[in-house]
CSV table of C-alpha atoms in Angstrom, one decimal:
chain,number,residue,atom,x,y,z
A,16,UNK,CA,-15.5,40.1,52.3
A,17,UNK,CA,-19.2,38.4,51.2
A,18,UNK,CA,-21.1,40.7,49.4
A,19,UNK,CA,-24.9,41.4,50.3
A,20,UNK,CA,-27.3,39.1,48.4
A,21,UNK,CA,-29.1,40.3,45.1
A,22,UNK,CA,-32.2,42.0,45.9
A,23,UNK,CA,-33.8,39.2,43.2
A,24,UNK,CA,-33.1,36.9,45.9
A,25,UNK,CA,-34.2,39.1,48.8
A,26,UNK,CA,-37.9,39.0,48.1
A,27,UNK,CA,-38.2,35.7,47.8
A,28,UNK,CA,-36.4,34.3,50.9
A,29,UNK,CA,-36.8,36.1,54.1
A,30,UNK,CA,-33.5,34.2,55.4
A,31,UNK,CA,-32.0,36.3,52.5
A,32,UNK,CA,-33.6,39.4,53.3
A,33,UNK,CA,-32.4,39.3,57.4
A,34,UNK,CA,-29.1,38.3,56.1
A,35,UNK,CA,-28.1,40.8,53.9
A,36,UNK,CA,-29.3,43.2,56.8
A,37,UNK,CA,-26.6,41.7,59.0
A,38,UNK,CA,-24.1,41.8,56.1
A,39,UNK,CA,-24.2,45.6,55.8
A,40,UNK,CA,-23.9,45.9,59.7
A,41,UNK,CA,-20.9,43.8,59.4
A,42,UNK,CA,-20.0,46.3,56.4
A,43,UNK,CA,-20.9,50.1,58.6
A,44,UNK,CA,-18.9,48.4,61.9
A,45,UNK,CA,-15.8,47.6,59.2
A,46,UNK,CA,-15.8,50.9,58.6
A,47,UNK,CA,-15.8,52.3,61.9
A,48,UNK,CA,-13.6,50.5,63.4
A,49,UNK,CA,-11.7,47.9,61.2
A,50,UNK,CA,-11.3,44.4,59.3
A,51,UNK,CA,-10.1,42.6,62.6
A,52,UNK,CA,-13.6,43.7,64.7
A,53,UNK,CA,-15.6,41.3,62.1
A,54,UNK,CA,-13.3,38.8,63.5
A,55,UNK,CA,-13.4,39.6,67.2
A,56,UNK,CA,-14.6,36.7,70.1
A,57,UNK,CA,-17.7,39.1,71.4
A,58,UNK,CA,-18.5,40.0,67.9
A,59,UNK,CA,-19.0,36.0,66.8
A,60,UNK,CA,-21.0,35.8,69.6
A,61,UNK,CA,-23.5,38.2,68.8
A,62,UNK,CA,-23.1,36.7,64.9
A,63,UNK,CA,-24.0,33.2,66.2
A,64,UNK,CA,-26.7,34.3,68.2
A,65,UNK,CA,-28.2,36.0,65.8
A,66,UNK,CA,-27.7,32.5,63.7
A,67,UNK,CA,-29.4,30.5,65.7
A,68,UNK,CA,-32.5,32.7,66.3
A,69,UNK,CA,-32.7,32.9,62.5
A,70,UNK,CA,-33.2,29.0,62.9
A,71,UNK,CA,-35.3,28.8,65.2
A,72,UNK,CA,-37.7,31.8,63.5
A,73,UNK,CA,-38.1,29.6,60.0
A,74,UNK,CA,-37.6,26.0,61.0
A,75,UNK,CA,-41.2,25.5,59.6
A,76,UNK,CA,-40.7,26.9,56.6
A,77,UNK,CA,-42.3,25.6,54.0
A,78,UNK,CA,-40.8,27.8,51.3
A,79,UNK,CA,-38.1,25.4,48.9
A,80,UNK,CA,-35.6,28.5,48.9
A,81,UNK,CA,-35.7,28.8,52.7
A,82,UNK,CA,-35.4,25.6,53.4
A,83,UNK,CA,-32.3,25.6,51.5
A,84,UNK,CA,-30.7,28.2,53.0
A,85,UNK,CA,-31.5,27.4,56.4
A,86,UNK,CA,-29.9,23.6,55.3
A,87,UNK,CA,-27.1,25.7,54.4
A,88,UNK,CA,-27.3,28.1,57.4
A,89,UNK,CA,-26.8,25.1,59.7
A,90,UNK,CA,-23.7,24.1,58.1
A,91,UNK,CA,-22.3,28.0,59.2
A,92,UNK,CA,-23.6,27.9,62.3
A,93,UNK,CA,-21.7,24.4,63.5
A,94,UNK,CA,-18.7,26.7,61.9
A,95,UNK,CA,-19.0,29.3,63.9
A,96,UNK,CA,-20.1,27.1,67.1
A,97,UNK,CA,-16.7,25.8,66.7
A,98,UNK,CA,-14.5,29.0,66.4
A,99,UNK,CA,-16.4,31.0,69.2
A,100,UNK,CA,-15.9,27.7,71.5
A,101,UNK,CA,-13.0,25.9,70.3
A,102,UNK,CA,-13.6,23.4,73.5
A,103,UNK,CA,-15.5,20.2,73.0
A,104,UNK,CA,-17.3,20.3,76.4
A,105,UNK,CA,-18.2,24.1,75.9
A,106,UNK,CA,-19.9,23.7,72.4
A,107,UNK,CA,-22.2,20.8,74.1
A,108,UNK,CA,-23.4,22.7,76.9
A,109,UNK,CA,-23.6,25.4,74.3
A,110,UNK,CA,-26.3,23.5,72.7
A,111,UNK,CA,-28.3,22.4,75.9
A,112,UNK,CA,-28.6,26.3,76.7
A,113,UNK,CA,-29.6,27.2,73.6
A,114,UNK,CA,-32.9,26.3,73.3
A,115,UNK,CA,-33.8,28.8,76.7
A,116,UNK,CA,-31.9,31.0,75.7
A,117,UNK,CA,-34.1,31.5,73.0
A,118,UNK,CA,-37.3,31.3,74.6
A,119,UNK,CA,-36.1,33.7,76.6
A,120,UNK,CA,-35.0,35.7,73.4
A,121,UNK,CA,-38.6,35.4,71.5
A,122,UNK,CA,-40.2,36.8,75.1
A,123,UNK,CA,-38.5,39.4,74.8
A,124,UNK,CA,-38.6,40.1,70.6
A,125,UNK,CA,-42.6,39.2,72.1
A,126,UNK,CA,-42.4,42.3,74.6
A,127,UNK,CA,-40.9,44.8,72.0
A,128,UNK,CA,-42.8,44.2,69.0
A,129,UNK,CA,-46.0,44.5,72.0
A,130,UNK,CA,-44.7,48.5,72.8
A,131,UNK,CA,-43.5,48.7,69.4
A,132,UNK,CA,-47.4,48.1,67.9
A,133,UNK,CA,-48.7,50.0,70.8
A,134,UNK,CA,-45.7,53.5,69.6
A,135,UNK,CA,-47.2,53.2,66.1
A,136,UNK,CA,-50.3,53.1,66.8
A,137,UNK,CA,-50.5,55.5,69.3
A,138,UNK,CA,-48.3,58.4,66.7
A,139,UNK,CA,-50.6,57.3,63.6
A,140,UNK,CA,-53.7,58.5,66.0
A,141,UNK,CA,-52.4,61.6,67.6
A,142,UNK,CA,-51.2,62.5,63.1
A,143,UNK,CA,-55.3,61.9,62.5
A,144,UNK,CA,-55.4,58.6,61.6
A,145,UNK,CA,-57.6,55.3,62.3
A,146,UNK,CA,-55.4,52.4,61.3
A,147,UNK,CA,-56.2,48.5,61.3
A,148,UNK,CA,-54.0,47.5,64.5
A,149,UNK,CA,-53.8,43.4,62.8
A,150,UNK,CA,-52.0,44.4,59.7
A,151,UNK,CA,-49.2,47.1,61.5
A,152,UNK,CA,-49.0,43.7,64.2
A,153,UNK,CA,-48.0,41.1,61.2
A,154,UNK,CA,-45.9,43.6,59.2
A,155,UNK,CA,-43.9,44.3,62.0
A,156,UNK,CA,-44.0,40.5,62.9
A,157,UNK,CA,-43.1,40.0,59.3
A,158,UNK,CA,-39.3,42.2,59.8
A,159,UNK,CA,-39.4,44.2,56.2
A,160,UNK,CA,-37.0,47.2,57.2
A,161,UNK,CA,-39.4,49.5,55.3
A,162,UNK,CA,-43.1,49.4,54.7
A,163,UNK,CA,-46.8,51.4,54.2
A,164,UNK,CA,-50.3,51.3,54.7
A,165,UNK,CA,-52.8,53.3,52.4
A,166,UNK,CA,-55.4,55.2,53.8
A,167,UNK,CA,-58.2,56.4,51.5
A,168,UNK,CA,-61.5,58.1,52.4
A,169,UNK,CA,-64.0,60.8,51.6
A,170,UNK,CA,-64.3,64.4,52.7
A,171,UNK,CA,-67.3,65.6,50.6
A,172,UNK,CA,-69.4,63.9,47.2
A,173,UNK,CA,-66.8,64.6,45.2
A,174,UNK,CA,-63.5,64.9,46.6
A,175,UNK,CA,-61.7,62.4,48.0
A,176,UNK,CA,-58.1,61.8,50.2
A,177,UNK,CA,-56.1,59.5,49.8
A,178,UNK,CA,-53.1,58.8,51.8
A,179,UNK,CA,-50.0,56.7,52.3
A,180,UNK,CA,-48.4,56.0,55.8
A,181,UNK,CA,-44.4,54.8,56.0
A,182,UNK,CA,-43.3,53.1,58.1
A,183,UNK,CA,-39.3,52.4,58.7
A,184,UNK,CA,-37.0,50.9,60.8
A,185,UNK,CA,-34.2,53.2,62.7
A,186,UNK,CA,-31.3,52.2,64.4
A,187,UNK,CA,-32.5,50.0,67.4
A,188,UNK,CA,-34.2,48.0,64.9
A,189,UNK,CA,-37.7,49.5,66.0
A,190,UNK,CA,-40.0,50.3,63.5
A,191,UNK,CA,-41.6,54.6,63.8
A,192,UNK,CA,-43.9,56.5,62.0
A,193,UNK,CA,-41.3,58.1,58.9
A,194,UNK,CA,-44.1,60.0,57.0
A,195,UNK,CA,-47.1,60.0,55.5
A,196,UNK,CA,-48.3,61.2,51.4
A,197,UNK,CA,-51.5,62.8,51.2
A,198,UNK,CA,-53.7,63.3,47.6
A,199,UNK,CA,-56.8,65.1,47.5
A,200,UNK,CA,-58.4,64.4,44.1
A,201,UNK,CA,-61.8,66.2,42.9
A,202,UNK,CA,-63.3,63.2,41.1
A,203,UNK,CA,-65.1,65.8,39.0
A,204,UNK,CA,-61.7,66.7,38.4
A,205,UNK,CA,-59.1,64.0,38.9
A,206,UNK,CA,-56.7,64.9,36.5
A,207,UNK,CA,-55.8,68.6,39.5
A,208,UNK,CA,-55.3,66.1,42.6
A,209,UNK,CA,-52.6,67.9,44.3
A,210,UNK,CA,-50.3,65.4,46.9
A,211,UNK,CA,-47.6,66.3,49.4
A,212,UNK,CA,-45.3,64.6,51.5
A,213,UNK,CA,-45.1,65.3,55.2
A,214,UNK,CA,-42.5,63.9,57.6
A,215,UNK,CA,-43.9,63.1,61.2
A,216,UNK,CA,-41.5,65.4,62.6
A,217,UNK,CA,-43.7,68.4,61.2
A,218,UNK,CA,-46.5,67.4,62.6
A,219,UNK,CA,-48.6,68.4,60.4
A,220,UNK,CA,-52.5,66.7,60.8
A,221,UNK,CA,-54.5,64.5,58.7
A,222,UNK,CA,-57.5,67.7,59.0
A,223,UNK,CA,-54.0,70.4,58.4
A,224,UNK,CA,-53.2,68.1,55.4
A,225,UNK,CA,-56.0,68.2,53.5
A,226,UNK,CA,-56.5,72.3,54.4
A,227,UNK,CA,-53.1,73.0,52.8
A,228,UNK,CA,-54.1,70.7,49.8
A,229,UNK,CA,-57.3,72.7,49.6
A,230,UNK,CA,-54.7,75.5,49.1
A,231,UNK,CA,-55.9,77.4,52.7
A,232,UNK,CA,-53.0,78.4,55.4
A,233,UNK,CA,-52.5,76.8,58.2
A,234,UNK,CA,-51.1,78.2,61.8
A,235,UNK,CA,-48.6,75.9,63.3
A,236,UNK,CA,-46.3,76.2,66.5
A,237,UNK,CA,-42.4,75.7,66.1
A,238,UNK,CA,-40.1,75.2,68.9
A,239,UNK,CA,-36.7,77.5,68.6
A,240,UNK,CA,-34.3,76.0,71.6
A,241,UNK,CA,-33.1,79.9,71.9
A,242,UNK,CA,-36.5,81.8,71.2
A,243,UNK,CA,-38.4,79.5,72.6
A,244,UNK,CA,-42.1,78.5,71.0
A,245,UNK,CA,-43.3,80.7,68.0
A,246,UNK,CA,-46.1,80.5,66.2
A,247,UNK,CA,-46.1,81.1,61.8
A,248,UNK,CA,-48.6,80.3,58.9
A,249,UNK,CA,-47.8,78.1,56.1
A,250,UNK,CA,-49.5,77.7,52.6
A,251,UNK,CA,-48.4,75.3,49.7
A,252,UNK,CA,-47.0,77.3,46.5
A,253,UNK,CA,-48.3,75.3,44.0
A,254,UNK,CA,-46.0,76.8,41.6
A,255,UNK,CA,-43.1,75.8,43.0
A,256,UNK,CA,-42.2,72.4,43.5
A,257,UNK,CA,-38.9,70.6,44.6
A,258,UNK,CA,-37.2,68.0,42.9
A,259,UNK,CA,-38.5,65.4,45.3
A,260,UNK,CA,-42.2,66.9,43.5
A,261,UNK,CA,-43.4,68.5,46.5
A,262,UNK,CA,-44.6,71.7,47.0
A,263,UNK,CA,-42.5,74.8,48.6
A,264,UNK,CA,-43.6,76.1,51.9
A,265,UNK,CA,-44.8,79.6,51.8
A,266,UNK,CA,-44.2,81.1,55.3
A,267,UNK,CA,-45.5,84.1,56.9
A,268,UNK,CA,-44.1,84.7,60.2
A,269,UNK,CA,-45.1,86.8,62.8
A,270,UNK,CA,-42.8,89.7,62.2
A,271,UNK,CA,-44.9,89.9,58.9
A,272,UNK,CA,-47.4,91.2,60.5
A,273,UNK,CA,-51.1,89.3,59.8
A,274,UNK,CA,-53.7,89.8,62.5
A,275,UNK,CA,-56.3,87.0,61.9
A,276,UNK,CA,-58.0,89.2,64.9
A,277,UNK,CA,-58.3,91.9,62.7
A,278,UNK,CA,-58.9,90.8,59.2
A,279,UNK,CA,-61.7,89.0,61.6
A,280,UNK,CA,-63.1,92.5,63.1
A,281,UNK,CA,-63.6,93.7,60.0
A,282,UNK,CA,-67.0,91.4,59.3
A,283,UNK,CA,-68.2,92.8,63.0
A,284,UNK,CA,-67.1,90.0,64.6
A,285,UNK,CA,-66.0,91.5,67.6
A,286,UNK,CA,-69.4,93.0,68.1
A,287,UNK,CA,-71.5,90.7,67.4
A,288,UNK,CA,-69.9,86.8,69.0
A,289,UNK,CA,-69.5,86.2,72.5
A,290,UNK,CA,-65.6,86.3,73.5
A,291,UNK,CA,-65.9,82.1,73.2
A,292,UNK,CA,-67.7,82.0,69.4
A,293,UNK,CA,-64.8,84.1,69.0
A,294,UNK,CA,-62.3,82.1,69.5
A,295,UNK,CA,-64.0,79.5,67.8
A,296,UNK,CA,-63.8,81.1,64.7
A,297,UNK,CA,-60.5,82.2,65.6
A,298,UNK,CA,-59.5,78.1,65.5
A,299,UNK,CA,-61.2,77.2,62.8
A,300,UNK,CA,-59.2,79.4,60.3
A,301,UNK,CA,-55.9,79.1,62.2
A,302,UNK,CA,-56.1,75.1,61.7
A,303,UNK,CA,-57.1,76.6,58.2
A,304,UNK,CA,-60.7,75.3,57.3
A,305,UNK,CA,-63.2,77.7,55.9
A,306,UNK,CA,-65.6,77.5,58.7
A,307,UNK,CA,-69.2,79.4,57.1
A,308,UNK,CA,-70.9,82.4,58.7
A,309,UNK,CA,-74.3,84.3,58.3
A,310,UNK,CA,-74.5,87.7,58.3
A,311,UNK,CA,-78.0,89.6,58.3
A,312,UNK,CA,-78.6,92.6,55.6
A,313,UNK,CA,-80.9,94.4,55.1
A,314,UNK,CA,-82.7,91.9,57.4
A,315,UNK,CA,-82.6,88.7,55.7
A,316,UNK,CA,-79.7,86.2,56.4
A,317,UNK,CA,-76.4,86.1,53.7
A,318,UNK,CA,-74.9,83.0,54.3
A,319,UNK,CA,-70.7,83.6,54.0
A,320,UNK,CA,-67.7,81.3,54.1
A,321,UNK,CA,-64.2,82.5,55.0
A,322,UNK,CA,-60.6,81.5,55.5
A,323,UNK,CA,-57.6,83.1,56.6
A,324,UNK,CA,-55.1,84.8,53.5
A,325,UNK,CA,-51.7,85.6,55.5
A,326,UNK,CA,-50.6,86.1,52.5
A,327,UNK,CA,-52.4,89.9,52.0
A,328,UNK,CA,-53.5,89.9,55.5
A,329,UNK,CA,-56.9,89.6,55.0
A,330,UNK,CA,-59.4,87.7,54.6
A,331,UNK,CA,-61.2,85.0,51.6
A,332,UNK,CA,-64.5,85.6,51.6
A,333,UNK,CA,-67.2,83.4,49.9
A,334,UNK,CA,-71.0,84.0,48.7
A,335,UNK,CA,-73.2,81.6,49.4
A,336,UNK,CA,-72.2,80.2,45.7
A,337,UNK,CA,-68.9,80.1,47.0
A,338,UNK,CA,-67.8,82.9,43.9
A,339,UNK,CA,-65.2,84.6,45.8
A,340,UNK,CA,-66.4,88.2,46.7
A,341,UNK,CA,-64.5,91.8,48.9
A,342,UNK,CA,-65.2,92.2,52.2
A,343,UNK,CA,-66.1,95.6,50.9
A,344,UNK,CA,-68.9,93.2,48.6
A,345,UNK,CA,-69.8,91.1,51.7
A,346,UNK,CA,-70.4,94.5,54.1
A,347,UNK,CA,-72.2,96.1,51.5
A,348,UNK,CA,-76.1,97.4,52.8
A,349,UNK,CA,-77.5,99.5,54.3
A,350,UNK,CA,-77.9,98.1,57.9
A,351,UNK,CA,-75.1,97.4,59.6
A,352,UNK,CA,-73.8,93.6,59.5
A,353,UNK,CA,-74.4,91.4,62.3
A,354,UNK,CA,-73.0,88.2,62.2
A,355,UNK,CA,-73.0,84.7,63.6
A,356,UNK,CA,-71.4,81.5,63.1
A,357,UNK,CA,-73.1,78.6,61.7
A,358,UNK,CA,-70.3,76.2,60.7
A,359,UNK,CA,-68.2,74.7,62.1
A,360,UNK,CA,-68.6,73.8,65.6
A,361,UNK,CA,-65.9,71.1,67.5
A,362,UNK,CA,-69.3,68.6,67.5
A,363,UNK,CA,-70.1,69.4,63.6
A,364,UNK,CA,-66.5,68.9,62.7
A,365,UNK,CA,-66.2,65.5,65.1
A,366,UNK,CA,-68.9,64.2,63.1
A,367,UNK,CA,-68.3,65.1,60.3
A,368,UNK,CA,-64.4,63.2,61.1
A,369,UNK,CA,-66.4,60.1,61.6
A,370,UNK,CA,-69.0,59.7,58.6
A,371,UNK,CA,-65.4,60.3,56.7
A,372,UNK,CA,-64.2,56.6,58.1
A,373,UNK,CA,-60.7,57.1,57.1
A,374,UNK,CA,-60.4,53.5,57.5
A,375,UNK,CA,-57.2,51.4,55.9
A,376,UNK,CA,-57.9,49.8,52.6
């Protein structure tokens, strides 16, 4: 049986790449059924149609290696056509009908490609990324088995996010958004860059990935076919990695006992915020953000930043210099603190995202 083409041939010859994929497909069918399946007339018709499609698809190629491949492919087509259609008149009829079949196939391919492109753009946007549709379309047209698109944007003056979106063909031949690698780098300490690969099925958005890489915990919803929807907190463990280099996850389920609202109430939020503002704050903390709040102490405003700490069932509190302090230190003073949210609000978050300019390089 013919072996798949060598990898160096594939990279320089697009036709060879597609032929290699067909050979791999033949091998899979041979294992599933028997070697005789490759001689089945229905299978041979499918193979002939594929070969004819390749001939038409690359007929205008000026690449010497591909032009030579087309000459050999034409000869293979003639032999295969005689095998599928032994009758001369039937072969002539098939030659006449071939251009019409090819046009129909091209229309169907265009429709499928457009639908696939739309699905990919939607999946990437849902994850919180902006992509160049023309680059996605170009990769789909090239027909690679898999490809990636890089993104890069700043989230602050010294912090940069580098993203690599990965796409791959599924069993049907359509592309799907498979995963992305996110890397958070402090330009002042590039050697301390943190990175992680997230599968698209994990449904971790761009902002959530950023917060996880910043060391914060996020609250996510999961679905169990028996128990239904369940929530849990997750956080990257920077002291433990799997063999692929991904940081392992620390998980804190409902039974663990972390009550975010109770932790926030220790800062007097319940008494000093409206129900709506309190929910805005809880949502921000659940997303892994580090909102800034202002308390009144001894008649003066004191700015603090807070973040959820599910592992220790509390909040991490930082002063105006971003020095970590205890809740007791934050609350010290003769007057009872009156707390209000100063950031973020949904509008601020949205504007910040736009300023970051998440673009494809």
